[in-house]
CSV table of C-alpha atoms in Angstrom, one decimal:
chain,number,residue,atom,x,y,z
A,1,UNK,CA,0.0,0.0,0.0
A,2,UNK,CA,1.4,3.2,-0.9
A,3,UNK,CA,0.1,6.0,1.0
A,4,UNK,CA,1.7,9.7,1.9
A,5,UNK,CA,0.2,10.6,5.4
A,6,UNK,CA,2.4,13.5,6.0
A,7,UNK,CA,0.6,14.9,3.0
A,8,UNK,CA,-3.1,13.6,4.4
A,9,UNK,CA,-2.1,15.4,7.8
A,10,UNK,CA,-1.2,19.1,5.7
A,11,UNK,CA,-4.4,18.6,3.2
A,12,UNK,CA,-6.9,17.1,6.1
A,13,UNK,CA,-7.1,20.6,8.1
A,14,UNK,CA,-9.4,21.7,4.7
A,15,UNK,CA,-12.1,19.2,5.6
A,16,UNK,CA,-15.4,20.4,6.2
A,17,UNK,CA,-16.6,21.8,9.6
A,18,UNK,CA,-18.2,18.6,11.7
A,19,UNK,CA,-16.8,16.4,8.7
A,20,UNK,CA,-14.7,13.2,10.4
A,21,UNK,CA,-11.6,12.7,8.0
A,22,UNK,CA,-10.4,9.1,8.3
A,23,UNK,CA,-6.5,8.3,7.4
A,24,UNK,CA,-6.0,4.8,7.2
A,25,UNK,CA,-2.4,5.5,9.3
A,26,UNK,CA,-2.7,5.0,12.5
A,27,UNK,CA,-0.6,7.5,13.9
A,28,UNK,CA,16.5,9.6,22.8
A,29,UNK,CA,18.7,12.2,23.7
A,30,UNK,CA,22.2,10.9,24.8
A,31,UNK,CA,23.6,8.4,25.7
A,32,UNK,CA,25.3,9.2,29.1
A,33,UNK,CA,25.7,6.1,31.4
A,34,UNK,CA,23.8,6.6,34.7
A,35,UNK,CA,24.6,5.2,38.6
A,36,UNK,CA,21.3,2.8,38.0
A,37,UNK,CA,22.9,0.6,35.2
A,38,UNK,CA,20.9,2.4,32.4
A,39,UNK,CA,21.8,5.3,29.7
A,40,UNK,CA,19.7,8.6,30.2
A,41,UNK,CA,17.4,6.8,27.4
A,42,UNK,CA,16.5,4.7,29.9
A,43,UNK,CA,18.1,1.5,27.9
A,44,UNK,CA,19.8,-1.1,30.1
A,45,UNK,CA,23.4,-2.4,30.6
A,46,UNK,CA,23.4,-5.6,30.1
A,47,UNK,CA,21.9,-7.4,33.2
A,48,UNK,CA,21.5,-4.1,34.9
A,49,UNK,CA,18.0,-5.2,35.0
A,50,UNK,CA,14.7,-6.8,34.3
A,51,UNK,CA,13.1,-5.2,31.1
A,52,UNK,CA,9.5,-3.0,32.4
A,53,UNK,CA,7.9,-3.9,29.0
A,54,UNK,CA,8.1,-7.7,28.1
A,55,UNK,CA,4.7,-8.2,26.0
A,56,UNK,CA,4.8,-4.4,23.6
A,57,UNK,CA,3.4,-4.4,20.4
A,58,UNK,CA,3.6,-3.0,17.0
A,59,UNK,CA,1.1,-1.2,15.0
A,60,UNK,CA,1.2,-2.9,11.9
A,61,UNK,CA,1.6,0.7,10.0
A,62,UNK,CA,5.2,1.0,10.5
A,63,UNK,CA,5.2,-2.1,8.0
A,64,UNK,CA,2.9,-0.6,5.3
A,65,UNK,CA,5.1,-0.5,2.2
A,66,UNK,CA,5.9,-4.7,2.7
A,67,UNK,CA,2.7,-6.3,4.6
A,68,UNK,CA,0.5,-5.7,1.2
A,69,UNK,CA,2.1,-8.1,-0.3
A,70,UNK,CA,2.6,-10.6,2.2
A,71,UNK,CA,0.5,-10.4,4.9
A,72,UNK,CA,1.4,-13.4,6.7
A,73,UNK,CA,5.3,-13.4,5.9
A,74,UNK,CA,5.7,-10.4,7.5
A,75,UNK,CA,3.3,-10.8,10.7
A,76,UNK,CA,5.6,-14.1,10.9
A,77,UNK,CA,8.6,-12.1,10.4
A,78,UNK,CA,7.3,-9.4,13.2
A,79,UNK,CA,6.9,-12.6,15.7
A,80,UNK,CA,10.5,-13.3,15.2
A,81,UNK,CA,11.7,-9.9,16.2
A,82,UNK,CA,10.0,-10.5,19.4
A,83,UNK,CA,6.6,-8.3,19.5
A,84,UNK,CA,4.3,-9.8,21.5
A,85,UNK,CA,1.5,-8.0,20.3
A,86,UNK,CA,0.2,-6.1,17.5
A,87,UNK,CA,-2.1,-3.5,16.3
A,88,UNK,CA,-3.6,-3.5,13.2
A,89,UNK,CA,-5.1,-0.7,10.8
A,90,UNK,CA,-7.8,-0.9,7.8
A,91,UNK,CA,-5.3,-1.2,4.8
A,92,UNK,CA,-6.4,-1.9,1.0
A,93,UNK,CA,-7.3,-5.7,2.3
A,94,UNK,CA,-9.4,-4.4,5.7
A,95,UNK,CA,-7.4,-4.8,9.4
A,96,UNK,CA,-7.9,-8.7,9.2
A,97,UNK,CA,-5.4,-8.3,5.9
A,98,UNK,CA,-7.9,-10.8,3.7
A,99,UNK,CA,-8.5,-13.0,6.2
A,100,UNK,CA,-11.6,-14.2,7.9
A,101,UNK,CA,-11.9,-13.5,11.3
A,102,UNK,CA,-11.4,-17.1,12.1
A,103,UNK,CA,-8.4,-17.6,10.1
A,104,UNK,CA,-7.0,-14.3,11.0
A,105,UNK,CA,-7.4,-15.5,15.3
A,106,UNK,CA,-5.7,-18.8,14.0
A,107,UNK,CA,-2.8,-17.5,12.6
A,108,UNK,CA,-2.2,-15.3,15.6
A,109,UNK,CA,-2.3,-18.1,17.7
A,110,UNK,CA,-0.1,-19.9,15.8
A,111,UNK,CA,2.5,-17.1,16.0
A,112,UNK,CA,2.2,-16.7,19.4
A,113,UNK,CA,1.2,-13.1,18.9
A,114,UNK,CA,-2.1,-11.4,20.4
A,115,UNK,CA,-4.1,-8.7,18.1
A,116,UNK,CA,-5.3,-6.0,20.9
A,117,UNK,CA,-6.5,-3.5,18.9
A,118,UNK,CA,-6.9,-2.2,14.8
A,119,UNK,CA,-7.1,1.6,13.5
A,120,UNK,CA,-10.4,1.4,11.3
A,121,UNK,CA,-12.8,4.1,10.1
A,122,UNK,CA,-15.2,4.3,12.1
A,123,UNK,CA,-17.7,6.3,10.8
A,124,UNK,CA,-19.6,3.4,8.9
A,125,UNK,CA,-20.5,0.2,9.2
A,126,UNK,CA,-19.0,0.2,12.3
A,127,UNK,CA,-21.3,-2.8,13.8
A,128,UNK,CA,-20.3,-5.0,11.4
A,129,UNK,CA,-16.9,-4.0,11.7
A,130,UNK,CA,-16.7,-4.4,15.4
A,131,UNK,CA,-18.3,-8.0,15.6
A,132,UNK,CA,-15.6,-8.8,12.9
A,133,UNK,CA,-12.8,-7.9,15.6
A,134,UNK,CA,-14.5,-9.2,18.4
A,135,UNK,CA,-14.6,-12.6,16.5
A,136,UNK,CA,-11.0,-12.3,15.9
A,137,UNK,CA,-9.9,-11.4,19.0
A,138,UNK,CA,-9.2,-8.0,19.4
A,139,UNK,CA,-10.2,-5.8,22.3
A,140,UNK,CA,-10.6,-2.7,20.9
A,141,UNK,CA,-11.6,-0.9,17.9
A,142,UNK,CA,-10.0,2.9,17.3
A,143,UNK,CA,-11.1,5.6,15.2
A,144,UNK,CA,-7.5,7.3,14.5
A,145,UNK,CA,-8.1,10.7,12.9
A,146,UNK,CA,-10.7,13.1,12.7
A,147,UNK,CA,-9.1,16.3,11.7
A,148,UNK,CA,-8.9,19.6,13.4
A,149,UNK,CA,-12.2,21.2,14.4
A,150,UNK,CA,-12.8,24.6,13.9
A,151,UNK,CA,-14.6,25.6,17.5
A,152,UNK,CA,-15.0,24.0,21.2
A,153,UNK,CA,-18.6,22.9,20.3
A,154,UNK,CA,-17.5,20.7,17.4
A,155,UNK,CA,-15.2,18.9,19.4
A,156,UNK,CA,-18.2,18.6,21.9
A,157,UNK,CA,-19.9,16.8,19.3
A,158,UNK,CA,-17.4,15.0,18.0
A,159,UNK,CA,-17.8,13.4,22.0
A,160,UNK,CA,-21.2,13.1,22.0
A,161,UNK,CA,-20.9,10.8,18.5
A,162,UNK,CA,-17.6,8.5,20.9
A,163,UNK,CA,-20.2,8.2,23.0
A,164,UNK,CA,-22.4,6.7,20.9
A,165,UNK,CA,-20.3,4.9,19.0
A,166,UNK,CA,-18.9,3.5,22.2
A,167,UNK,CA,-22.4,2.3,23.2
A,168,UNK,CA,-22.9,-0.1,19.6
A,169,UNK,CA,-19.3,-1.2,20.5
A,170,UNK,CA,-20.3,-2.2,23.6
A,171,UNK,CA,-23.1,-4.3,22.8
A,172,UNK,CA,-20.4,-6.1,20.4
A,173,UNK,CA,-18.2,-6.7,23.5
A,174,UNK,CA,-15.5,-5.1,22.2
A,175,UNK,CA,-14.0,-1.3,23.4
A,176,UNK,CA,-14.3,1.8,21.1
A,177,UNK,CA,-11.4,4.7,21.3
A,178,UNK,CA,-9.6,7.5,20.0
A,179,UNK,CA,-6.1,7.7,18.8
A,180,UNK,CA,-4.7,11.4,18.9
A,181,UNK,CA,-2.5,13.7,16.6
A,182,UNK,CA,-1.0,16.7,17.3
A,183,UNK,CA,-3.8,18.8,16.8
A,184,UNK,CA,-6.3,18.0,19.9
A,185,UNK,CA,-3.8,19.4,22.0
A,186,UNK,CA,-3.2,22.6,20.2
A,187,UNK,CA,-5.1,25.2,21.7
A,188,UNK,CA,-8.4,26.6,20.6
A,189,UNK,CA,-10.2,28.8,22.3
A,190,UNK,CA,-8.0,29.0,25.8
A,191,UNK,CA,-8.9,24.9,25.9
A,192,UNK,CA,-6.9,21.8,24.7
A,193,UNK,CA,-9.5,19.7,22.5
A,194,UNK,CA,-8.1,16.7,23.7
A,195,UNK,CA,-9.3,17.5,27.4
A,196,UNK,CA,-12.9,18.4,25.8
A,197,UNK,CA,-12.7,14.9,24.3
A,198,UNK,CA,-12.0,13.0,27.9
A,199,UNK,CA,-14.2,14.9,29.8
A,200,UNK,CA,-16.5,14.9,27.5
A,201,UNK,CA,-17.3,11.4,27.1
A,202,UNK,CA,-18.3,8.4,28.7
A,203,UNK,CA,-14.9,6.4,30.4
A,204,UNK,CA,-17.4,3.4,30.3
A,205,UNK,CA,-18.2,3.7,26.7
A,206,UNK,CA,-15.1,5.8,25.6
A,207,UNK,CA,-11.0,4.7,25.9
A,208,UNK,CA,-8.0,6.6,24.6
A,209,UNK,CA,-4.6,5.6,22.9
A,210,UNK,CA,-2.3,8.6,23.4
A,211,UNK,CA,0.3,8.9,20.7
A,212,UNK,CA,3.4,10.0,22.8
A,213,UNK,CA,5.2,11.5,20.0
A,214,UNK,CA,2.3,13.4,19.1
A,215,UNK,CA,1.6,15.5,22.5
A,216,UNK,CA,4.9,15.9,22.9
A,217,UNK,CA,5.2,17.4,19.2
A,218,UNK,CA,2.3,19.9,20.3
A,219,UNK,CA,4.7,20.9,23.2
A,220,UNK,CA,2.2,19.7,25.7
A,221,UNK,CA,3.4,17.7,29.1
A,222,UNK,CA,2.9,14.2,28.4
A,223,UNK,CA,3.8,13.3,32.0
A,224,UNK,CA,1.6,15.8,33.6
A,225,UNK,CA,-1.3,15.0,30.7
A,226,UNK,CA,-0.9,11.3,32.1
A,227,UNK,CA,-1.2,12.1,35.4
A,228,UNK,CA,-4.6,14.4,35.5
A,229,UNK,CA,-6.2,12.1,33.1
A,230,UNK,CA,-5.4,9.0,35.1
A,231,UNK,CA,-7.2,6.2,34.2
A,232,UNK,CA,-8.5,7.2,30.3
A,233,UNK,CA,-6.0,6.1,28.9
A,234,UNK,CA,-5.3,2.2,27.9
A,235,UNK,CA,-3.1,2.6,25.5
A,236,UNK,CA,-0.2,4.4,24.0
A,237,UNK,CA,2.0,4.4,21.2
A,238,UNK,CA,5.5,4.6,21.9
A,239,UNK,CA,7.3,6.6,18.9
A,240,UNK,CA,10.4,8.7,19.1
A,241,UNK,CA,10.5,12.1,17.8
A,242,UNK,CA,13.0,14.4,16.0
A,243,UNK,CA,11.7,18.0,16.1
A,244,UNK,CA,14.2,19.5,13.2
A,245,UNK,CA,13.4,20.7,10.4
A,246,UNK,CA,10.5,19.2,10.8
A,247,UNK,CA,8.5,16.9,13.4
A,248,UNK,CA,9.2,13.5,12.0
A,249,UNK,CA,9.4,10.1,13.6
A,250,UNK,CA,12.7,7.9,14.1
A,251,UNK,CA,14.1,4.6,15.8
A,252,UNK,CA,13.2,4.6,19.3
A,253,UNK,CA,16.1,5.8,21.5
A,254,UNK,CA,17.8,8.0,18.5
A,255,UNK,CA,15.2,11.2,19.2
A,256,UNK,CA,14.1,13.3,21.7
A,257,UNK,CA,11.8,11.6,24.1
A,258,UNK,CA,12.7,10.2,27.3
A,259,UNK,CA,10.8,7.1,27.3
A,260,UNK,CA,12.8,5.2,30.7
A,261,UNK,CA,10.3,8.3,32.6
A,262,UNK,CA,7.6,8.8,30.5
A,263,UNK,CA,6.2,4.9,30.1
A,264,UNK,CA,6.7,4.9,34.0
A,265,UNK,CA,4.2,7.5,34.4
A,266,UNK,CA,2.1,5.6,31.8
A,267,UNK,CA,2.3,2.5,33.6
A,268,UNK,CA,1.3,3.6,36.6
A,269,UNK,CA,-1.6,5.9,35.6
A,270,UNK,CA,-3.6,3.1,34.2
A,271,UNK,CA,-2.2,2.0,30.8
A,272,UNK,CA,-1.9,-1.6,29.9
A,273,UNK,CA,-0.9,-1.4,26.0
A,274,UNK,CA,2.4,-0.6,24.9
A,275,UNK,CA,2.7,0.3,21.1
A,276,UNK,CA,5.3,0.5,19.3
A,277,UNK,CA,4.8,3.2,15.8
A,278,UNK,CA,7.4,4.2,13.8
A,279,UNK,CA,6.2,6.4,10.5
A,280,UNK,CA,9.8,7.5,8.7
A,281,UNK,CA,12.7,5.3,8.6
A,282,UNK,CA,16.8,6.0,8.3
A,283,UNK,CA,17.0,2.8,6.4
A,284,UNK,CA,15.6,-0.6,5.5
A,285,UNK,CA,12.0,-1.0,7.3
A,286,UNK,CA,12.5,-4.3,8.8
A,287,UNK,CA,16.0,-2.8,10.2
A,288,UNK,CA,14.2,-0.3,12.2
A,289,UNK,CA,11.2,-2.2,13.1
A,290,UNK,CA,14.4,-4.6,14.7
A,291,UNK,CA,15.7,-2.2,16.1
A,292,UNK,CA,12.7,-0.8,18.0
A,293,UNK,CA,12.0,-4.2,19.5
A,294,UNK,CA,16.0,-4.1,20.8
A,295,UNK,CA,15.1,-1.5,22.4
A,296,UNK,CA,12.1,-2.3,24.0
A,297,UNK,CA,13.8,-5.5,25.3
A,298,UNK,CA,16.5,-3.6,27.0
A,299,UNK,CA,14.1,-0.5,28.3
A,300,UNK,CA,13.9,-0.2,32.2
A,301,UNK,CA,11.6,2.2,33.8
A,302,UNK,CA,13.5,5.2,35.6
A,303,UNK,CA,11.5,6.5,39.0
C-alpha cells in the first residue's frame, strides 16, 4: 500500500466543519551512562536489569510499504523480532489483511502473537466492523483521525458521536477509542481539544490511545497529561521524535523523548498497552522495526 500521510495530515485541516476525515495511518537524547545501570534513554546495561515492558506491540503501519504483499510473511517475520502484540489498521485488504476473522485469530495463535487493537474508520459500518474484531480477538476498535475542528462545540460533538459509537461497541463486546494527533492538544479557544474529548465522554463507553510522540510534538506535558487524566487512557503508542526541520518520527532511542520516565508514568496511571509506531525510517523497514524491538527488550523504567 502506498500511501503519503504526512501529506493527508497538511491537506486534512481543509475538511469540512463537523466532517470526520479518516487516514487509514494510524498515527533519545544521549547516551550518558547513569549510577542505576541504564543510559539517560533509559536502555539497560546488560543485566542491569529486568526489562519493564516484556509483552509491547507494533502497530502494523510501521510495516505498510511490505505487509501488502505478504500479509502473513511479514506478521511471521514481526513474531521473530519478538513483539508480543500487534495493532492493526484498515489497509487496502481491511485490518484482518484478507482473512476471515477465524483464520486471521488462528494465525495469531499460531504465531504466538495477540491482536489487541486495529485503526479502522469508524464512521460506517461500524457494527459490522466491530463483531468482525471481536470474532478475531481483538479488544478494541480505534477511530484514529478526525481532523482539526474549527470551534469547542464541534469537538463537543465530536464526543457526544464517541459516546455513541462506544455504546454499539459495547453491545459487540468489544471497546471503542480515539487515537490522537497533534492537533487536539493545540489550543483553541483557551482549551486543549483533547481535554474536551476526555471529559466529554463516557470512560465506560469511551478509551484513549495517546500517541506520545504526538503530545509531545504539540509541546504539551505528556507526564503531567498522564497524570490528571489518570485512568482514560489504555493505550499508548511509543514513537520517538525528532523536532528539526521538521517533526518526523525515528528509531526509538535516537530522538528526543525520554521514554525510561515517561512509560513509567504511563504504567502507573492506568495504561496496559504498549505500542510501538514508527512512520519514517533511516533505512531498511524491517532494520528499524528490529531495532525498536531491541530497544524495548533492553528498556527499564526510571523513577
Amino acid at each position: 500500500m502506498t500511501y503519503n500521510r504526512r501529506l493527508f495530515l497538511k491537506s486534512a485541516g481543509a475538511a469540512a466543519a463537523g466532517s470526520l476525515v479518516l487516514t487509514l495511518a494510524a498515527c533519545g537524547g544521549s547516551k550518558e551512562k547513569s549510577s542505576e545501570g541504564t543510559d539517560s534513554t533509559g536502555v539497560a546495561s546488560a543485566g542491569a536489569g529486568t526489562p519493564s515492558i516484556p509483552d509491547f506491540g507494533l502497530q502494523l503501519y510501521s510495516v505498510r510499504d511490505i505487509i501488502g504483499a505478504d500479509p502473513k510473511g511479514v506478521l511471521k517475520q514481526i513474531a521473530g523480532l519478538g513483539y508480543k502484540k500487534l495493532e492493526s489498521y484498515a489497509g487496502d485488504k481491511g485490518f484482518l489483511w484478507g482473512l476471515t476473522p477465524k483464520e486471521y485469530k488462528a494465525y495469531m495463535d499460531e504465531l504466538g502473537i495477540v491482536t489487541v487493537s486495529t485503526h479502522a474508520d469508524t464512521t460506517k459500518d461500524l457494527e459490522k466492523a466491530a463483531t468482525e474484531a471481536k470474532e478475531a480477538g481483538l479488544s478494541y476498535i480505534l477511530q484514529p483521525y478526525i481532523g482539526p475542528q474549527k470551534t469547542l462545540d464541534e469537538w463537543k460533538k465530536r464526543a457526544e458521536e464517541f459516546n455513541k459509537r462506544g455504546e454499539i461497541c459495547n453491545k459487540v463486546g468489544i471497546k471503542f477509542g480515539y487515537h490522537n494527533h497533534d492537533y487536539s492538544f493545540k489550543e483553541l479557544e483557551g482549551k486543549i481539544p483533547q481535554e474536551i474529548l476526555l471529559d466529554g465522554t463516557d470512560k465506560s463507553l469511551v478509551h484513549y490511545e495517546l500517541d506520545l510522540m504526538w503530545i509531545v510534538a504539540a509541546k504539551q506535558d505528556a507526564a503531567a497529561h498522564l497524570k490528571k487524566y489518570a485512568g482514560r487512557y489504555d493505550l499508548v503508542h511509543i514513537k520517538d521524535l525528532v523536532s528539526k526541520p521538521e517533526n518526523h518520527s525515528t528509531d526509538l532511542g535516537k530522538g528526543e523523548i525520554d521514554f525510561a520516565s515517561l512509560l513509567k508514568v504511563a504504567s502507573d496511571s492506568g495504561v496496559t498497552q504498549f505500542i510501538v509506531e514508527q512512520e519514517e525510517y533511516p533505512g531498511p523497514v524491517l532494520t528499524s522495526i528490529g531495532n525498536d524491538a531491541e530497544y524495548m527488550k533492553k528498556l527499564v523504567f526510571k523513577s
